[in-house]
Tab-separated table of C-alpha atoms in Angstrom:
chain	number	residue	atom	x	y	z
A	1179	GLN	CA	33.051	-1.087	-22.351
A	1180	ILE	CA	30.640	-1.482	-19.490
A	1181	LEU	CA	26.942	-1.057	-19.126
A	1182	LEU	CA	25.129	-0.183	-15.946
A	1183	THR	CA	22.005	-2.257	-15.930
A	1184	LEU	CA	18.920	-0.151	-15.528
A	1185	THR	CA	16.262	1.453	-16.172
A	1186	PHE	CA	12.754	2.704	-16.406
A	1187	VAL	CA	11.918	4.640	-19.530
A	1188	THR	CA	15.428	5.007	-20.879
A	1189	THR	CA	18.591	3.052	-20.235
A	1190	LEU	CA	21.196	4.632	-17.990
A	1191	SER	CA	24.621	4.599	-19.568
A	1192	ALA	CA	27.757	5.428	-17.628
A	1193	SER	CA	31.362	4.918	-18.657
A	1194	GLY	CA	30.053	2.747	-21.469
A	1195	VAL	CA	28.352	0.389	-19.028
A	1196	GLU	CA	24.887	-0.422	-20.230
A	1197	GLY	CA	21.999	-2.576	-19.223
A	1198	SER	CA	21.284	-5.906	-17.644
A	1199	HIS	CA	18.710	-8.582	-18.447
A	1200	ILE	CA	18.489	-12.360	-18.522
A	1201	VAL	CA	19.560	-13.817	-21.850
A	1202	GLY	CA	19.813	-17.526	-22.555
A	1203	GLY	CA	17.840	-18.348	-19.418
A	1204	ARG	CA	14.577	-20.122	-18.681
A	1205	ASP	CA	11.197	-19.478	-17.120
A	1206	ALA	CA	11.425	-19.700	-13.342
A	1207	VAL	CA	8.886	-21.966	-11.670
A	1208	PRO	CA	6.078	-19.509	-10.758
A	1209	HIS	CA	6.630	-17.988	-7.310
A	1210	SER	CA	9.690	-20.160	-6.670
A	1211	ARG	CA	11.692	-16.983	-5.961
A	1212	PRO	CA	9.341	-15.235	-3.554
A	1213	TYR	CA	11.914	-12.605	-2.554
A	1214	MET	CA	11.892	-11.028	-6.053
A	1215	ALA	CA	10.693	-7.448	-6.446
A	1216	SER	CA	9.853	-5.503	-9.598
A	1217	LEU	CA	10.638	-1.763	-9.439
A	1218	GLN	CA	8.220	0.064	-11.708
A	1219	LEU	CA	7.580	3.584	-12.919
A	1220	ARG	CA	4.306	4.471	-14.628
A	1221	GLY	CA	3.545	0.774	-14.926
A	1222	ARG	CA	6.826	-0.116	-16.633
A	1223	HIS	CA	9.361	-2.493	-15.096
A	1224	GLY	CA	12.809	-0.952	-14.764
A	1225	CYS	CA	14.855	-2.833	-12.182
A	1226	GLY	CA	14.749	-5.859	-9.952
A	1227	GLY	CA	15.219	-6.078	-6.221
A	1228	LEU	CA	15.045	-8.478	-3.314
A	1229	LEU	CA	12.991	-8.357	-0.148
A	1230	VAL	CA	15.340	-8.359	2.856
A	1231	ARG	CA	12.825	-7.263	5.513
A	1232	GLU	CA	9.064	-6.869	5.388
A	1233	ASP	CA	9.496	-3.140	4.715
A	1234	TYR	CA	12.842	-3.030	2.852
A	1235	VAL	CA	13.894	-3.976	-0.653
A	1236	LEU	CA	17.550	-4.154	-1.661
A	1237	THR	CA	18.548	-3.108	-5.179
A	1238	ALA	CA	21.316	-1.348	-7.133
A	1239	ALA	CA	22.136	2.311	-6.501
A	1240	HIS	CA	22.147	3.040	-10.232
A	1241	CYS	CA	18.398	2.235	-10.251
A	1242	GLN	CA	17.727	5.437	-8.308
A	1243	GLN	CA	15.523	8.043	-9.965
A	1244	PRO	CA	16.401	11.148	-7.883
A	1245	LYS	CA	13.495	13.397	-8.838
A	1246	ILE	CA	10.802	10.740	-8.506
A	1247	ARG	CA	12.208	8.180	-6.111
A	1248	HIS	CA	9.293	8.357	-3.676
A	1249	PHE	CA	6.798	7.494	-6.406
A	1250	LEU	CA	8.349	4.226	-7.457
A	1251	LYS	CA	6.010	1.279	-7.331
A	1252	ILE	CA	7.342	-1.950	-5.865
A	1253	VAL	CA	5.557	-5.158	-6.843
A	1254	LEU	CA	6.121	-8.326	-4.813
A	1255	GLY	CA	4.705	-11.812	-5.291
A	1256	GLY	CA	4.512	-11.688	-9.068
A	1257	ASP	CA	5.539	-14.087	-11.810
A	1258	SER	CA	4.106	-12.253	-14.824
A	1259	LEU	CA	4.620	-8.508	-15.284
A	1260	THR	CA	1.247	-8.113	-16.988
A	1261	ALA	CA	-1.111	-10.743	-15.589
A	1262	SER	CA	-3.408	-9.979	-12.675
A	1263	GLU	CA	-2.221	-12.340	-9.959
A	1264	PRO	CA	-3.869	-12.546	-6.523
A	1265	THR	CA	-0.422	-13.160	-5.006
A	1266	LYS	CA	0.858	-9.691	-5.963
A	1267	GLN	CA	1.379	-6.991	-3.355
A	1268	THR	CA	2.090	-3.404	-4.426
A	1269	PHE	CA	3.841	-0.634	-2.479
A	1270	THR	CA	5.340	2.779	-3.013
A	1271	THR	CA	8.706	3.864	-1.635
A	1272	VAL	CA	8.948	6.365	1.185
A	1273	ARG	CA	12.729	6.544	1.283
A	1274	SER	CA	15.660	5.505	-0.864
A	1275	ILE	CA	19.061	4.942	0.742
A	1276	PRO	CA	21.884	4.581	-1.793
A	1277	HIS	CA	25.258	3.667	-0.355
A	1278	PRO	CA	27.022	6.917	0.626
A	1279	ASN	CA	30.140	5.923	-1.334
A	1280	TYR	CA	28.378	5.026	-4.568
A	1281	ASP	CA	30.349	6.750	-7.327
A	1282	GLY	CA	28.566	5.611	-10.457
A	1283	HIS	CA	30.613	2.413	-10.537
A	1284	ALA	CA	31.628	1.011	-7.163
A	1285	ASN	CA	29.389	0.502	-4.096
A	1286	ASP	CA	26.389	0.004	-6.382
A	1287	ILE	CA	23.805	-0.857	-3.741
A	1288	MET	CA	20.672	0.802	-2.359
A	1289	LEU	CA	17.871	0.147	0.110
A	1290	LEU	CA	14.261	1.166	-0.518
A	1291	LYS	CA	11.902	1.579	2.415
A	1292	LEU	CA	8.370	0.516	1.553
A	1293	SER	CA	5.211	2.441	2.376
A	1294	SER	CA	4.082	-0.444	4.602
A	1295	LYS	CA	5.156	-3.924	5.603
A	1296	ALA	CA	4.690	-6.771	3.168
A	1297	ASN	CA	2.441	-9.611	4.198
A	1298	LEU	CA	4.626	-12.718	4.119
A	1299	THR	CA	2.933	-15.510	2.157
A	1300	ALA	CA	3.992	-18.479	0.055
A	1301	ALA	CA	4.604	-16.032	-2.820
A	1302	VAL	CA	6.258	-13.240	-0.773
A	1303	GLN	CA	9.206	-14.155	1.437
A	1304	LEU	CA	12.444	-12.642	2.723
A	1305	ILE	CA	15.784	-13.791	1.370
A	1306	SER	CA	18.598	-14.702	3.732
A	1307	LEU	CA	21.547	-12.327	4.058
A	1308	GLN	CA	23.801	-14.909	5.680
A	1309	ARG	CA	27.403	-14.710	4.514
A	1310	VAL	CA	28.152	-16.768	1.412
A	1311	ARG	CA	31.571	-18.002	0.292
A	1312	LEU	CA	32.034	-17.136	-3.356
A	1313	GLN	CA	34.972	-19.237	-4.460
A	1314	ALA	CA	35.723	-19.600	-8.165
A	1315	GLY	CA	33.684	-22.327	-9.833
A	1316	ARG	CA	30.734	-22.108	-7.459
A	1317	ASN	CA	27.332	-22.468	-9.099
A	1318	CYS	CA	24.670	-19.864	-8.346
A	1319	ILE	CA	21.592	-18.352	-10.031
A	1320	THR	CA	20.402	-14.903	-11.033
A	1321	ALA	CA	16.852	-13.928	-11.976
A	1322	GLY	CA	14.912	-11.022	-13.425
A	1323	TRP	CA	12.339	-9.662	-15.849
A	1324	GLY	CA	14.876	-7.866	-18.024
A	1325	ASP	CA	15.690	-8.041	-21.727
A	1326	ILE	CA	15.626	-11.607	-23.031
A	1327	GLY	CA	17.038	-10.983	-26.491
A	1328	ASP	CA	19.515	-8.121	-26.152
A	1329	ASN	CA	16.967	-6.090	-28.134
A	1330	ASN	CA	14.902	-4.269	-25.485
A	1331	THR	CA	12.359	-7.066	-25.230
A	1332	LEU	CA	11.399	-7.449	-21.569
A	1333	ALA	CA	10.447	-10.867	-20.262
A	1334	ASN	CA	6.820	-11.196	-19.284
A	1335	ARG	CA	7.469	-14.074	-16.888
A	1336	LEU	CA	10.338	-14.185	-14.408
A	1337	GLN	CA	13.502	-15.623	-15.948
A	1338	GLU	CA	16.482	-17.284	-14.275
A	1339	VAL	CA	19.877	-18.480	-15.433
A	1340	ASN	CA	22.740	-20.453	-13.905
A	1341	VAL	CA	25.870	-18.492	-13.002
A	1342	THR	CA	29.424	-19.780	-12.447
A	1343	ILE	CA	31.552	-17.604	-10.161
A	1344	LEU	CA	34.885	-16.400	-11.549
A	1345	SER	CA	38.047	-15.623	-9.633
A	1346	GLN	CA	38.893	-11.953	-9.153
A	1347	ARG	CA	42.070	-12.464	-11.166
A	1348	SER	CA	40.210	-13.928	-14.122
A	1349	CYS	CA	37.550	-11.224	-14.040
A	1350	ARG	CA	40.071	-8.400	-13.837
A	1351	GLY	CA	42.029	-9.910	-16.701
A	1352	ARG	CA	38.962	-10.005	-18.941
A	1353	TRP	CA	37.775	-6.489	-18.045
A	1354	GLY	CA	41.205	-4.930	-18.494
A	1355	ALA	CA	41.149	-1.223	-17.644
A	1356	VAL	CA	37.746	-1.348	-15.951
A	1357	PRO	CA	38.323	-1.517	-12.163
A	1358	ILE	CA	36.964	-4.670	-10.521
A	1359	THR	CA	37.120	-4.065	-6.772
A	1360	ARG	CA	37.065	-6.525	-3.890
A	1361	SER	CA	33.463	-5.532	-3.182
A	1362	MET	CA	32.426	-6.941	-6.567
A	1363	VAL	CA	31.991	-10.530	-7.731
A	1364	CYS	CA	31.907	-11.766	-11.309
A	1365	GLY	CA	30.098	-14.621	-12.981
A	1366	THR	CA	29.336	-16.108	-16.383
A	1367	GLY	CA	26.706	-18.417	-17.810
A	1368	ALA	CA	27.446	-22.054	-18.513
A	1369	ASP	CA	27.196	-21.365	-22.251
A	1370	ASN	CA	28.057	-18.403	-24.434
A	1371	LEU	CA	25.579	-15.503	-24.311
A	1372	GLN	CA	23.971	-16.419	-21.013
A	1373	GLY	CA	23.610	-13.885	-18.226
A	1374	PHE	CA	21.780	-10.746	-17.185
A	1375	CYS	CA	20.827	-7.730	-19.293
A	1376	SER	CA	18.772	-4.466	-19.334
A	1377	GLY	CA	16.066	-4.479	-16.690
A	1378	ASP	CA	17.748	-7.063	-14.454
A	1379	SER	CA	19.684	-4.425	-12.498
A	1380	GLY	CA	19.291	-4.712	-8.753
A	1381	GLY	CA	18.229	-8.341	-8.951
A	1382	PRO	CA	19.907	-11.020	-6.868
A	1383	LEU	CA	22.807	-13.385	-7.237
A	1384	VAL	CA	21.591	-16.357	-5.182
A	1385	CYS	CA	23.794	-19.176	-3.897
A	1386	ASP	CA	22.200	-22.040	-1.947
A	1387	GLY	CA	19.136	-19.922	-1.230
A	1388	ALA	CA	21.015	-16.944	0.200
A	1389	ALA	CA	21.642	-13.530	-1.362
A	1390	ALA	CA	25.279	-13.226	-2.434
A	1391	GLY	CA	25.168	-10.276	-4.816
A	1392	VAL	CA	23.161	-7.591	-6.589
A	1393	VAL	CA	23.198	-7.196	-10.388
A	1394	SER	CA	25.409	-4.202	-11.222
A	1395	PHE	CA	26.955	-4.062	-14.714
A	1396	SER	CA	28.019	-6.050	-17.719
A	1397	GLY	CA	29.445	-5.592	-21.191
A	1398	ARG	CA	27.958	-3.981	-24.251
A	1399	ARG	CA	26.718	-7.379	-25.401
A	1400	CYS	CA	24.702	-9.193	-22.758
A	1401	GLY	CA	26.041	-12.567	-21.670
A	1402	ASP	CA	29.404	-12.125	-23.394
A	1403	PRO	CA	32.023	-14.046	-21.347
A	1404	ARG	CA	34.720	-11.646	-22.587
A	1405	THR	CA	33.143	-9.026	-20.313
A	1406	PRO	CA	31.731	-11.093	-17.427
A	1407	ASP	CA	28.663	-10.018	-15.492
A	1408	VAL	CA	29.549	-8.045	-12.361
A	1409	TYR	CA	27.558	-8.073	-9.123
A	1410	THR	CA	27.891	-6.019	-5.970
A	1411	ARG	CA	29.243	-8.460	-3.365
A	1412	LEU	CA	26.778	-8.419	-0.456
A	1413	SER	CA	29.217	-9.723	2.151
A	1414	SER	CA	31.080	-6.411	1.773
A	1415	PHE	CA	27.929	-4.465	2.675
A	1416	ARG	CA	26.123	-6.733	5.122
A	1417	ASP	CA	26.922	-4.559	8.140
A	1418	TRP	CA	25.799	-1.411	6.283
A	1419	ILE	CA	22.524	-3.074	5.237
A	1420	LEU	CA	21.712	-4.287	8.740
A	1421	ASN	CA	22.654	-0.957	10.308
A	1422	GLU	CA	20.403	0.994	7.913
A	1423	ILE	CA	17.324	-1.202	8.258
A	1424	ASN	CA	17.664	-1.387	12.033
A	1425	ASN	CA	18.157	2.360	12.477
A	1426	ASN	CA	15.551	3.627	10.006
């Protein structure tokens, strides 16, 4: 059973895929991941994202709220969800661009155009979209403000956790009937019950400082290596991303 990792007021569930949040992780050093974005609705964090241009945030397509998408608040430069931090910059979205082939499972990626350009500072920076080789065994990191206890308890401070990349064959074998496509990449924590969970959707998989993936879905129990975490593989969508932000 899979869980799509979302959402704002309620958790999106599709095909049994539920949420995403960091479990078994640690507090990130404040502002050490300056590309992180918090997608919020009515003051509540729902999804993560990453700043790829001063006026564009990349996230997961399943984070889209069709009826209210232009009223989403995007917060950059934050460590705490609740504290007043002078480093924070807040925007609304003027356009959401989900991948045209998103089908509720595959191609789970979306761009959000911000109401204005972010001011790049020590706490707000772009993340590189250079191509990353994701061979099995590679060590990467994911981060987010999602559920930290698999019990709908959002993190107040940004969390991060180490991720080990799995081979496609291993991931497909563990997921069984759930299709794992070539545009996805799978990873697990170093220990049992480590990984992302509800509220981490749309956040980044980062390898050597570059964006390699976007948090997409996981199993019914967060961090369970029997159903490895699945990310949208950014190398499969790099041309689409660059085309959209350069033509919009």
